[in-house]
Short mmCIF file of C-alpha atoms and ligand atoms in Angstrom, two decimals:
data_model
loop_
_atom_site.label_atom_id
_atom_site.label_comp_id
_atom_site.label_asym_id
_atom_site.label_seq_id
_atom_site.Cartn_x
_atom_site.Cartn_y
_atom_site.Cartn_z
CA MET A 1 112.42 99.08 104.85
CA TYR A 2 115.91 99.17 103.60
CA ALA A 3 116.55 97.02 100.89
CA PHE A 4 117.68 92.97 102.20
CA ASP A 5 118.77 89.50 100.13
CA PHE A 6 116.36 86.86 101.00
CA GLU A 7 116.93 83.28 101.42
CA ARG A 8 114.57 80.50 102.53
CA PRO A 9 116.32 77.40 103.34
CA SER A 10 114.42 73.60 103.59
CA THR A 11 116.49 72.43 106.45
CA VAL A 12 117.68 74.26 109.73
CA ALA A 13 121.48 72.93 109.36
CA ASP A 14 120.75 75.22 105.67
CA ALA A 15 119.44 78.23 107.89
CA VAL A 16 121.98 78.11 110.98
CA ALA A 17 124.87 78.30 107.73
CA ALA A 18 122.61 81.38 106.19
CA LEU A 19 122.65 82.90 109.45
CA SER A 20 126.36 83.11 109.83
CA ALA A 21 126.61 85.69 107.66
CA GLU A 22 127.29 89.22 109.30
CA ASP A 23 123.69 91.05 110.06
CA ALA A 24 121.55 88.13 108.72
CA GLN A 25 118.67 87.30 111.02
CA ALA A 26 116.06 84.80 110.67
CA LEU A 27 112.34 85.19 109.51
CA SER A 28 109.29 83.26 110.96
CA GLY A 29 105.95 84.72 110.53
CA GLY A 30 107.29 88.37 110.02
CA GLN A 31 103.92 89.63 112.34
CA THR A 32 106.51 91.18 114.95
CA LEU A 33 109.77 91.89 112.51
CA ILE A 34 108.03 93.24 109.45
CA PRO A 35 106.79 95.74 111.06
CA THR A 36 110.21 96.60 112.71
CA LEU A 37 111.64 96.61 109.43
CA LYS A 38 109.02 99.20 108.05
CA GLN A 39 110.08 101.55 111.11
CA ARG A 40 113.85 100.95 109.92
CA LEU A 41 114.46 99.52 113.91
CA ALA A 42 116.04 97.23 112.14
CA SER A 43 118.37 96.46 108.87
CA PRO A 44 119.45 93.10 108.36
CA SER A 45 121.72 92.45 105.33
CA LYS A 46 119.73 89.31 104.84
CA LEU A 47 116.60 87.76 106.07
CA VAL A 48 116.44 83.97 106.42
CA SER A 49 113.13 82.52 106.21
CA LEU A 50 112.52 79.38 108.24
CA GLY A 51 108.67 79.14 106.72
CA GLY A 52 109.90 76.13 104.49
CA ILE A 53 111.27 74.61 107.14
CA ALA A 54 109.48 70.93 107.32
CA GLU A 55 111.42 69.79 110.08
CA LEU A 56 110.24 73.24 112.37
CA GLN A 57 106.44 72.53 111.81
CA GLY A 58 103.73 70.27 113.72
CA ILE A 59 102.69 69.13 117.41
CA THR A 60 103.99 65.82 118.74
CA SER A 61 101.87 64.54 122.24
CA ASP A 62 104.15 61.63 124.15
CA GLY A 63 103.08 60.86 127.32
CA ASP A 64 103.93 63.47 129.31
CA ALA A 65 105.08 66.56 127.17
CA VAL A 66 103.41 68.13 123.73
CA THR A 67 106.64 69.29 121.44
CA ILE A 68 105.69 72.31 119.51
CA GLY A 69 108.17 72.78 116.10
CA ALA A 70 109.41 76.37 116.40
CA GLY A 71 107.71 77.48 112.78
CA THR A 72 104.08 76.37 114.37
CA THR A 73 101.35 79.12 114.00
CA HIS A 74 99.61 80.21 116.73
CA ALA A 75 96.38 79.35 114.46
CA ALA A 76 97.89 75.96 114.71
CA VAL A 77 98.20 75.57 118.16
CA ALA A 78 95.34 76.75 118.89
CA ALA A 79 93.53 74.29 116.82
CA ASP A 80 95.53 71.68 118.56
CA GLY A 81 93.94 70.65 122.26
CA SER A 82 96.68 68.82 123.50
CA ILE A 83 97.38 71.26 126.29
CA PRO A 84 93.71 73.00 126.24
CA ALA A 85 95.04 76.42 127.78
CA LEU A 86 97.92 76.71 126.08
CA SER A 87 95.71 76.05 123.00
CA ALA A 88 93.40 78.67 124.38
CA LEU A 89 96.11 81.38 125.00
CA ALA A 90 96.95 80.75 121.39
CA GLY A 91 93.49 80.92 119.75
CA ASN A 92 93.31 84.16 121.52
CA ILE A 93 96.38 85.90 120.04
CA GLY A 94 95.75 89.24 117.80
CA ASP A 95 92.85 88.13 115.08
CA PRO A 96 92.74 85.10 112.73
CA ALA A 97 95.47 86.39 110.01
CA VAL A 98 98.16 87.07 112.83
CA ARG A 99 97.20 83.62 113.75
CA ASN A 100 97.97 82.06 110.21
CA ARG A 101 101.51 83.77 110.25
CA GLY A 102 102.46 84.08 113.64
CA THR A 103 104.63 81.31 115.10
CA ILE A 104 105.95 79.88 118.44
CA GLY A 105 109.49 80.32 117.86
CA GLY A 106 109.27 83.94 117.05
CA SER A 107 107.19 85.17 119.64
CA LEU A 108 109.49 83.39 121.86
CA ALA A 109 112.58 84.49 120.51
CA ASN A 110 111.10 88.72 120.54
CA ASN A 111 110.17 87.85 124.23
CA ASP A 112 108.21 91.28 124.14
CA PRO A 113 106.98 92.26 127.94
CA ALA A 114 103.16 91.88 126.56
CA ALA A 115 103.34 88.68 124.61
CA CYS A 116 101.40 85.84 125.67
CA TYR A 117 103.89 82.79 124.57
CA PRO A 118 106.74 83.50 127.34
CA SER A 119 104.02 83.43 130.34
CA ALA A 120 103.03 79.83 128.65
CA ALA A 121 106.29 78.65 128.63
CA LEU A 122 107.17 79.96 132.12
CA GLY A 123 104.45 78.69 133.85
CA LEU A 124 104.37 75.42 132.47
CA GLY A 125 107.59 75.35 133.15
CA ALA A 126 108.70 74.76 129.33
CA THR A 127 112.36 73.77 127.31
CA ILE A 128 113.56 75.77 124.64
CA VAL A 129 115.21 73.54 121.89
CA THR A 130 117.48 75.35 119.77
CA ASN A 131 120.11 74.26 117.04
CA ALA A 132 122.35 73.90 119.17
CA ARG A 133 121.14 72.88 122.77
CA GLU A 134 118.37 72.86 125.38
CA ILE A 135 117.17 75.56 127.33
CA VAL A 136 114.88 75.71 130.50
CA ALA A 137 112.17 78.41 130.48
CA ASP A 138 113.66 79.44 134.04
CA ASP A 139 117.08 80.61 131.97
CA PHE A 140 115.26 81.69 128.82
CA PHE A 141 114.03 84.89 129.23
CA GLN A 142 116.23 87.64 130.28
CA GLY A 143 114.40 90.80 130.18
CA LEU A 144 112.91 93.13 127.88
CA PHE A 145 113.20 91.43 124.08
CA THR A 146 116.07 89.38 125.11
CA THR A 147 116.79 85.85 125.62
CA ALA A 148 119.41 83.27 126.15
CA LEU A 149 119.65 82.97 122.58
CA ASP A 150 123.14 83.39 120.94
CA GLU A 151 123.95 85.61 117.88
CA GLY A 152 122.53 83.03 114.76
CA GLU A 153 121.02 80.52 117.32
CA ILE A 154 117.42 79.37 116.38
CA ILE A 155 115.01 77.88 118.79
CA THR A 156 113.81 74.75 116.86
CA ALA A 157 110.75 73.42 119.42
CA VAL A 158 109.58 73.62 122.35
CA ARG A 159 108.84 70.96 125.05
CA PHE A 160 105.47 71.48 127.35
CA PRO A 161 105.25 69.09 130.35
CA LYS A 162 101.76 68.13 130.47
CA PRO A 163 100.03 69.78 133.48
CA GLN A 164 97.19 68.63 135.88
CA ALA A 165 95.57 71.88 135.90
CA ALA A 166 96.41 75.26 133.71
CA ASN A 167 94.40 78.38 132.50
CA TYR A 168 95.53 81.72 131.01
CA GLN A 169 93.90 85.20 132.34
CA LYS A 170 94.52 88.16 129.74
CA PHE A 171 93.36 91.35 130.28
CA GLU A 172 93.52 93.00 126.71
CA GLN A 173 95.04 96.48 126.27
CA PRO A 174 91.89 97.06 124.24
CA ALA A 175 93.61 98.69 121.50
CA SER A 176 96.85 96.64 120.47
CA ARG A 177 95.00 93.63 122.04
CA PHE A 178 98.17 92.30 123.51
CA ALA A 179 98.42 91.47 127.25
CA LEU A 180 98.17 94.46 129.70
CA VAL A 181 98.25 92.02 132.43
CA GLY A 182 98.00 88.20 131.35
CA VAL A 183 98.59 85.62 133.82
CA PHE A 184 99.84 81.70 133.39
CA VAL A 185 98.90 79.35 135.98
CA ALA A 186 99.82 75.46 136.03
CA LYS A 187 99.87 72.88 138.63
CA GLY A 188 102.01 70.01 137.31
CA ALA A 189 103.82 67.49 139.55
CA ASP A 190 106.40 69.49 140.87
CA GLY A 191 104.24 72.04 142.33
CA VAL A 192 102.06 75.07 141.06
CA ARG A 193 103.78 77.90 138.97
CA VAL A 194 102.72 81.67 138.27
CA ALA A 195 103.81 83.23 135.30
CA VAL A 196 103.36 86.94 134.70
CA THR A 197 103.58 88.64 131.24
CA GLY A 198 102.57 92.56 130.50
CA ALA A 199 103.27 94.01 133.98
CA SER A 200 107.02 94.34 134.75
CA GLU A 201 109.47 96.16 132.93
CA ASP A 202 111.62 93.72 133.20
CA GLY A 203 109.29 91.43 131.15
CA VAL A 204 108.19 88.07 132.31
CA PHE A 205 108.70 87.03 135.82
CA ARG A 206 107.14 83.96 138.18
CA TRP A 207 104.95 85.40 141.33
CA SER A 208 106.89 83.07 143.99
CA GLU A 209 104.60 84.58 146.76
CA ALA A 210 101.38 83.40 144.92
CA GLU A 211 103.19 79.86 143.64
CA ALA A 212 104.05 79.15 147.55
CA ALA A 213 100.12 80.00 148.33
CA LEU A 214 98.85 78.25 146.02
CA GLY A 215 101.20 75.09 147.02
CA SER A 216 99.63 74.09 150.28
CA ASN A 217 95.97 75.51 149.10
CA PHE A 218 95.08 75.48 145.15
CA SER A 219 92.20 78.04 145.35
CA ALA A 220 91.80 81.72 144.25
CA GLY A 221 90.99 82.09 147.92
CA ALA A 222 94.51 81.53 149.08
CA LEU A 223 95.34 84.84 147.05
CA ASP A 224 93.09 86.42 148.67
CA GLY A 225 94.44 90.45 149.33
CA MET A 226 97.54 89.57 147.66
CA ALA A 227 99.52 91.00 144.38
CA PRO A 228 102.71 91.78 144.05
CA PRO A 229 104.74 94.69 144.67
CA ALA A 230 104.32 97.72 142.68
CA ASP A 231 107.44 98.58 142.22
CA GLY A 232 108.84 97.73 138.79
CA MET A 233 105.86 97.00 137.16
CA ILE A 234 105.34 99.04 133.91
CA SER A 235 103.46 102.20 134.16
CA ASP A 236 101.75 104.27 130.96
CA LEU A 237 98.95 105.37 129.67
CA HIS A 238 97.05 102.57 129.50
CA GLY A 239 97.35 101.94 133.33
CA SER A 240 99.86 103.24 136.11
CA ALA A 241 101.99 100.85 138.33
CA ALA A 242 99.91 100.06 141.13
CA TYR A 243 96.70 99.36 138.62
CA ARG A 244 99.18 96.65 137.10
CA ALA A 245 100.57 94.71 140.34
CA ASN A 246 96.69 94.85 141.34
CA LEU A 247 95.00 93.38 138.15
CA VAL A 248 98.20 90.34 138.71
CA GLY A 249 96.31 89.73 141.75
CA VAL A 250 92.96 90.14 139.89
CA MET A 251 94.12 87.70 137.09
CA THR A 252 95.86 85.19 138.70
CA ARG A 253 92.61 84.70 141.16
CA ARG A 254 90.50 84.23 137.89
CA ALA A 255 93.32 82.29 136.47
CA VAL A 256 93.56 79.61 139.38
CA ALA A 257 89.44 79.59 139.39
CA ALA A 258 88.99 78.55 135.70
CA ALA A 259 92.23 76.22 136.38
CA GLY A 260 90.12 74.43 138.87
CA MET B 1 114.98 91.72 92.13
CA ALA B 2 114.23 88.09 90.98
CA THR B 3 110.83 86.73 89.08
CA ILE B 4 108.31 85.08 91.39
CA SER B 5 105.32 83.34 90.43
CA MET B 6 102.13 82.34 91.92
CA VAL B 7 98.39 81.19 91.22
CA VAL B 8 96.21 84.24 91.96
CA ASN B 9 92.58 83.74 91.96
CA GLY B 10 93.51 80.57 89.72
CA ARG B 11 95.72 82.19 87.14
CA GLN B 12 99.18 81.46 87.03
CA MET B 13 100.66 84.90 87.91
CA SER B 14 104.51 86.20 87.39
CA GLY B 15 106.50 89.28 88.68
CA GLU B 16 108.99 90.95 89.38
CA ALA B 17 109.91 91.50 93.38
CA GLU B 18 112.81 92.29 95.86
CA GLY B 19 113.66 90.80 99.54
CA ARG B 20 111.88 93.63 100.80
CA THR B 21 108.82 93.93 98.34
CA LEU B 22 105.87 93.67 100.61
CA LEU B 23 102.81 90.85 99.10
CA SER B 24 100.24 93.81 99.30
CA SER B 25 102.83 96.21 96.56
CA PHE B 26 103.29 93.46 94.60
CA LEU B 27 99.83 91.88 93.94
CA ARG B 28 99.05 95.73 93.74
CA ASP B 29 101.59 97.24 91.43
CA ALA B 30 103.50 94.21 89.83
CA LEU B 31 100.48 92.39 89.31
CA GLY B 32 98.13 95.33 89.02
CA LEU B 33 95.45 93.50 91.26
CA THR B 34 94.33 97.16 93.03
CA GLY B 35 91.19 95.69 94.93
CA THR B 36 93.60 94.61 97.55
CA HIS B 37 93.79 97.89 99.65
CA VAL B 38 96.45 99.15 101.98
CA GLY B 39 94.83 101.29 104.90
CA CYS B 40 97.82 100.68 107.51
CA ASP B 41 100.44 99.48 106.47
CA THR B 42 101.21 98.06 110.18
CA GLY B 43 99.10 95.08 110.12
CA GLN B 44 96.74 96.77 112.29
CA CYS B 45 93.80 97.48 110.30
CA GLY B 46 92.85 93.84 107.95
CA ALA B 47 92.16 96.27 104.62
CA CYS B 48 94.87 93.97 102.62
CA VAL B 49 93.72 90.39 103.87
CA VAL B 50 93.91 87.86 101.19
CA HIS B 51 94.02 84.17 101.46
CA VAL B 52 97.78 82.33 101.05
CA ASN B 53 97.43 78.40 100.37
CA GLY B 54 93.47 78.99 101.98
CA ASP B 55 94.08 80.96 104.78
CA ALA B 56 93.24 84.35 105.47
CA VAL B 57 96.71 86.83 106.12
CA LYS B 58 97.68 90.51 105.96
CA SER B 59 99.37 91.02 102.98
CA CYS B 60 101.25 94.07 103.96
CA ASN B 61 102.75 91.76 106.76
CA MET B 62 103.96 89.14 104.56
CA LEU B 63 106.89 89.49 102.23
CA ALA B 64 106.15 88.81 98.52
CA MET B 65 108.79 86.01 98.77
CA GLU B 66 107.19 83.51 100.71
CA ALA B 67 104.11 83.72 98.34
CA ASP B 68 106.46 82.34 95.72
CA GLY B 69 104.76 79.24 94.21
CA ALA B 70 101.65 79.60 96.48
CA GLU B 71 98.02 79.97 95.71
CA VAL B 72 96.46 83.09 96.44
CA ALA B 73 93.16 84.73 96.37
CA THR B 74 92.20 88.41 96.41
CA ILE B 75 88.77 89.96 96.02
CA GLU B 76 88.90 90.47 92.42
CA GLY B 77 88.40 86.67 92.12
CA GLN B 78 85.38 86.93 94.64
CA ALA B 79 82.78 87.55 91.85
CA ALA B 80 81.69 85.29 88.96
CA PRO B 81 84.02 86.11 85.56
CA ASP B 82 80.35 87.87 84.74
CA GLY B 83 80.27 90.08 87.45
CA THR B 84 77.53 88.68 89.42
CA LEU B 85 78.70 88.86 93.21
CA ASN B 86 79.04 86.11 95.01
CA ALA B 87 77.02 85.68 98.39
CA ILE B 88 78.90 87.63 100.74
CA GLN B 89 79.25 90.59 98.08
CA ALA B 90 75.85 90.37 97.29
CA ALA B 91 75.04 90.32 101.03
CA PHE B 92 77.37 93.39 101.59
CA GLN B 93 75.46 95.70 99.29
CA GLU B 94 71.97 94.28 100.25
CA TYR B 95 72.59 95.22 104.57
CA HIS B 96 74.74 98.29 103.54
CA GLY B 97 77.62 96.84 105.01
CA LEU B 98 79.70 99.69 103.35
CA GLN B 99 79.98 102.69 103.32
CA CYS B 100 83.06 104.62 101.00
CA GLY B 101 84.11 100.88 100.76
CA PHE B 102 87.87 100.99 101.77
CA CYS B 103 87.70 98.17 104.22
CA THR B 104 85.37 96.09 102.08
CA PRO B 105 87.96 93.93 100.68
CA GLY B 106 89.42 92.92 104.07
CA MET B 107 86.29 92.59 105.35
CA VAL B 108 84.77 90.22 102.38
CA MET B 109 87.82 88.24 102.17
CA SER B 110 87.90 87.29 106.40
CA ALA B 111 84.41 86.72 105.99
CA ALA B 112 85.13 84.37 103.65
CA ALA B 113 87.07 82.60 105.42
CA LEU B 114 85.37 82.78 108.64
CA LEU B 115 82.42 81.30 106.76
CA LYS B 116 84.79 78.04 105.72
CA GLU B 117 85.63 77.68 109.31
CA ILE B 118 82.24 78.72 110.84
CA PRO B 119 79.89 77.87 107.88
CA LYS B 120 76.99 79.30 110.78
CA PRO B 121 78.95 82.03 112.93
CA SER B 122 76.72 83.57 115.76
CA GLU B 123 76.83 87.70 116.34
CA ALA B 124 79.52 87.17 118.70
CA GLU B 125 82.02 84.62 116.61
CA ILE B 126 80.93 86.90 113.59
CA ARG B 127 82.28 89.96 116.11
CA LYS B 128 85.23 88.27 117.04
CA TYR B 129 86.71 87.07 113.80
CA LEU B 130 86.72 90.61 112.20
CA SER B 131 88.70 91.74 115.30
CA GLY B 132 91.62 92.46 113.21
CA ASN B 133 89.47 94.17 110.51
CA LEU B 134 88.78 97.88 111.37
CA CYS B 135 86.03 100.30 109.66
CA ARG B 136 85.60 103.53 110.01
CA CYS B 137 82.29 104.43 108.54
CA THR B 138 79.76 101.62 109.33
CA GLY B 139 79.81 101.02 112.79
CA TYR B 140 80.04 97.51 111.91
CA HIS B 141 76.28 96.84 112.75
CA ASN B 142 75.46 96.24 108.67
CA ILE B 143 78.58 94.32 108.37
CA VAL B 144 77.72 91.77 110.83
CA ARG B 145 74.30 91.62 109.38
CA ALA B 146 75.62 91.14 105.87
CA ILE B 147 77.47 88.21 106.83
CA MET B 148 74.64 87.03 109.04
CA ALA B 149 72.75 86.96 105.82
CA ALA B 150 75.49 85.75 103.61
CA SER B 151 75.17 82.36 105.93
CA GLY B 152 71.85 81.97 105.43
CA GLN B 153 70.81 83.25 109.25
CA ASP B 154 68.28 85.68 110.44
CA VAL B 155 69.96 89.60 110.11
CA ALA B 156 68.53 91.06 113.28
CA VAL B 157 71.53 91.54 115.39
CA ALA B 158 71.69 93.37 118.82
CA ALA B 159 72.40 96.90 119.02
CA GLU B 160 75.48 96.65 121.27
C1 LIG C 301 97.91 92.55 114.75
C2 LIG C 301 98.70 91.47 116.10
C3 LIG C 301 98.58 91.46 117.20
C4 LIG C 301 99.04 90.97 118.15
N1 LIG C 301 98.99 90.66 119.09
C5 LIG C 301 99.57 89.64 120.08
C6 LIG C 301 98.99 89.28 121.16
O1 LIG C 301 98.00 89.70 121.47
N2 LIG C 301 99.74 88.40 121.95
C7 LIG C 301 101.02 88.20 121.57
O2 LIG C 301 101.95 87.49 121.61
N3 LIG C 301 101.34 88.47 120.15
C8 LIG C 301 100.92 89.38 119.52
N4 LIG C 301 101.35 89.72 118.35
C9 LIG C 301 102.37 89.24 117.79
C10 LIG C 301 102.35 87.90 117.35
O3 LIG C 301 102.28 87.19 117.89
C11 LIG C 301 103.94 87.39 116.61
O4 LIG C 301 103.56 86.86 115.87
C12 LIG C 301 104.88 87.02 117.58
O5 LIG C 301 105.20 88.07 118.55
C13 LIG C 301 106.42 86.61 116.72
O6 LIG C 301 106.40 85.68 115.93
P1 LIG C 301 106.36 85.59 114.35
O7 LIG C 301 106.50 84.05 113.93
O8 LIG C 301 105.65 86.68 113.36
O9 LIG C 301 108.24 86.15 114.01
P2 LIG C 301 108.72 87.33 113.62
O10 LIG C 301 108.13 88.52 113.33
O11 LIG C 301 109.13 86.75 112.42
O12 LIG C 301 109.87 86.79 114.31
C14 LIG C 301 110.39 87.76 115.59
C15 LIG C 301 111.62 88.06 116.12
O13 LIG C 301 111.87 86.53 116.53
C16 LIG C 301 112.97 86.17 115.69
N5 LIG C 301 112.94 84.48 115.25
C17 LIG C 301 112.21 84.29 114.78
N6 LIG C 301 111.91 82.91 114.91
C18 LIG C 301 113.34 82.41 115.37
C19 LIG C 301 113.41 80.98 115.38
N7 LIG C 301 112.94 80.24 115.70
N8 LIG C 301 114.90 81.42 116.52
C20 LIG C 301 115.18 82.35 116.94
N9 LIG C 301 115.31 83.53 116.23
C21 LIG C 301 113.78 83.85 116.09
C22 LIG C 301 113.32 86.97 114.09
O14 LIG C 301 114.61 87.19 113.93
C23 LIG C 301 112.91 88.34 114.56
O15 LIG C 301 113.54 88.87 115.96
C24 LIG C 301 100.25 90.43 117.41
C25 LIG C 301 101.10 90.93 116.21
C26 LIG C 301 99.90 91.73 115.34
C27 LIG C 301 100.78 92.02 114.29
S1 LIG C 302 97.06 97.47 105.78
FE1 LIG C 302 97.31 95.87 105.98
S2 LIG C 302 96.66 95.80 107.77
FE2 LIG C 302 96.48 97.53 107.56
S1 LIG C 303 82.78 101.32 104.67
FE1 LIG C 303 84.73 102.81 104.65
S2 LIG C 303 85.87 102.03 106.11
FE2 LIG C 303 84.83 100.57 106.32
#
């Protein structure tokens, strides 16, 4: 790791001010950023820890929505249960020690193409709240490791509408346990949403053909024989593009069946 | 460099750390507590697991400064002051839950976190909980047996 300064503010306002320094970067759980720094793939002048900011912590459930502070750990979301499919997803990220540090804000800001949370945010139609504005999930994810966040902008919370039914199915890449393909299916007031992670070269995406088919008939049978085109799917030693495309169909059917 | 302090195994300790100093390095190099092992240094193997404010974390994947003021538990604090092993350590010895011993500090600390959460885990729960702790020697069966025994359960495990 290259050397950097370290700051641990206790309010969002102070964190935003600290992040205005040239090449400053936010540190949340560090489960992605610290390995990146070790590989010298990033060389921030200063890390601004969000770990001491009380207003970024916690989960509130009111009527139709659940709001989760950006600094809330995967373990805390797993233990919550306000949206069972979301808690189940969080409880299957990495391993217990990773879940005790890693946070929802860090995962969404990072937008790893094989990460689990982006599919939940997109599948549930979440709103990403930052220190400056609110961004709907459909506008937030902009390709591999790319989001709508501006330089120095931090996620403060994520607001999820409560679904009528939802489920996440993850086919684990056996070595990393990230998603080789993960599918989040949600049925809500505005219809059915199907968000796919792990598969596309452009990162998380909505599978609109499946959404249309499920909109009129919410059952695994409605997707018989369906799979998205293999074109644009990731192809690597863990699976070819065609394999991943087929897996998207399989995991979506499993998610619909489990969502009931 | 700054001086940071934490309560480690019940004792107030302090030492010098840079912003980039990892908790694992701080424990080993600044405090001389070399029981916490560094296997992969990439957050994969779990040899470096310690508890920070009661939660199991990979100390190679956390900055020491983030633990400033925290309560930290490491393998050195698991046995009684006179050296008597705790139930998990004794069971690892009794059931041959280790061979080279490199993964053992992390295994014991993860097992302690597991038994705090689930006092009588099933074999499947043990295997799932230890998914972030790699062992290159034992093949895991004896580790699972040891944890079954430490939690007061029958040690028979399915040979998968
Ligand atoms: C062994 C292992 C297994 C894992 N398995 C999985 C898995 O199965 N599925 C999965 O989805 N993930 C997995 N992860 C990744 C894990 O979920 C990370 O915790 C997560 O991707 C990043 O969250 P973090 O809080 O650790 O963020 P950090 O590592 O601290 O930060 C990541 C990035 O986000 C930025 N950032 C952090 N917080 C904010 C914020 N509030 N606003 C703006 N930017 C911010 C940082 O500047 C950095 O660029 C795994 C990690 C490890 C080490
Ligand atoms: S040394 Fe920390 S996880 Fe391997
Ligand atoms: S006993 Fe050797 S690595 Fe586990």
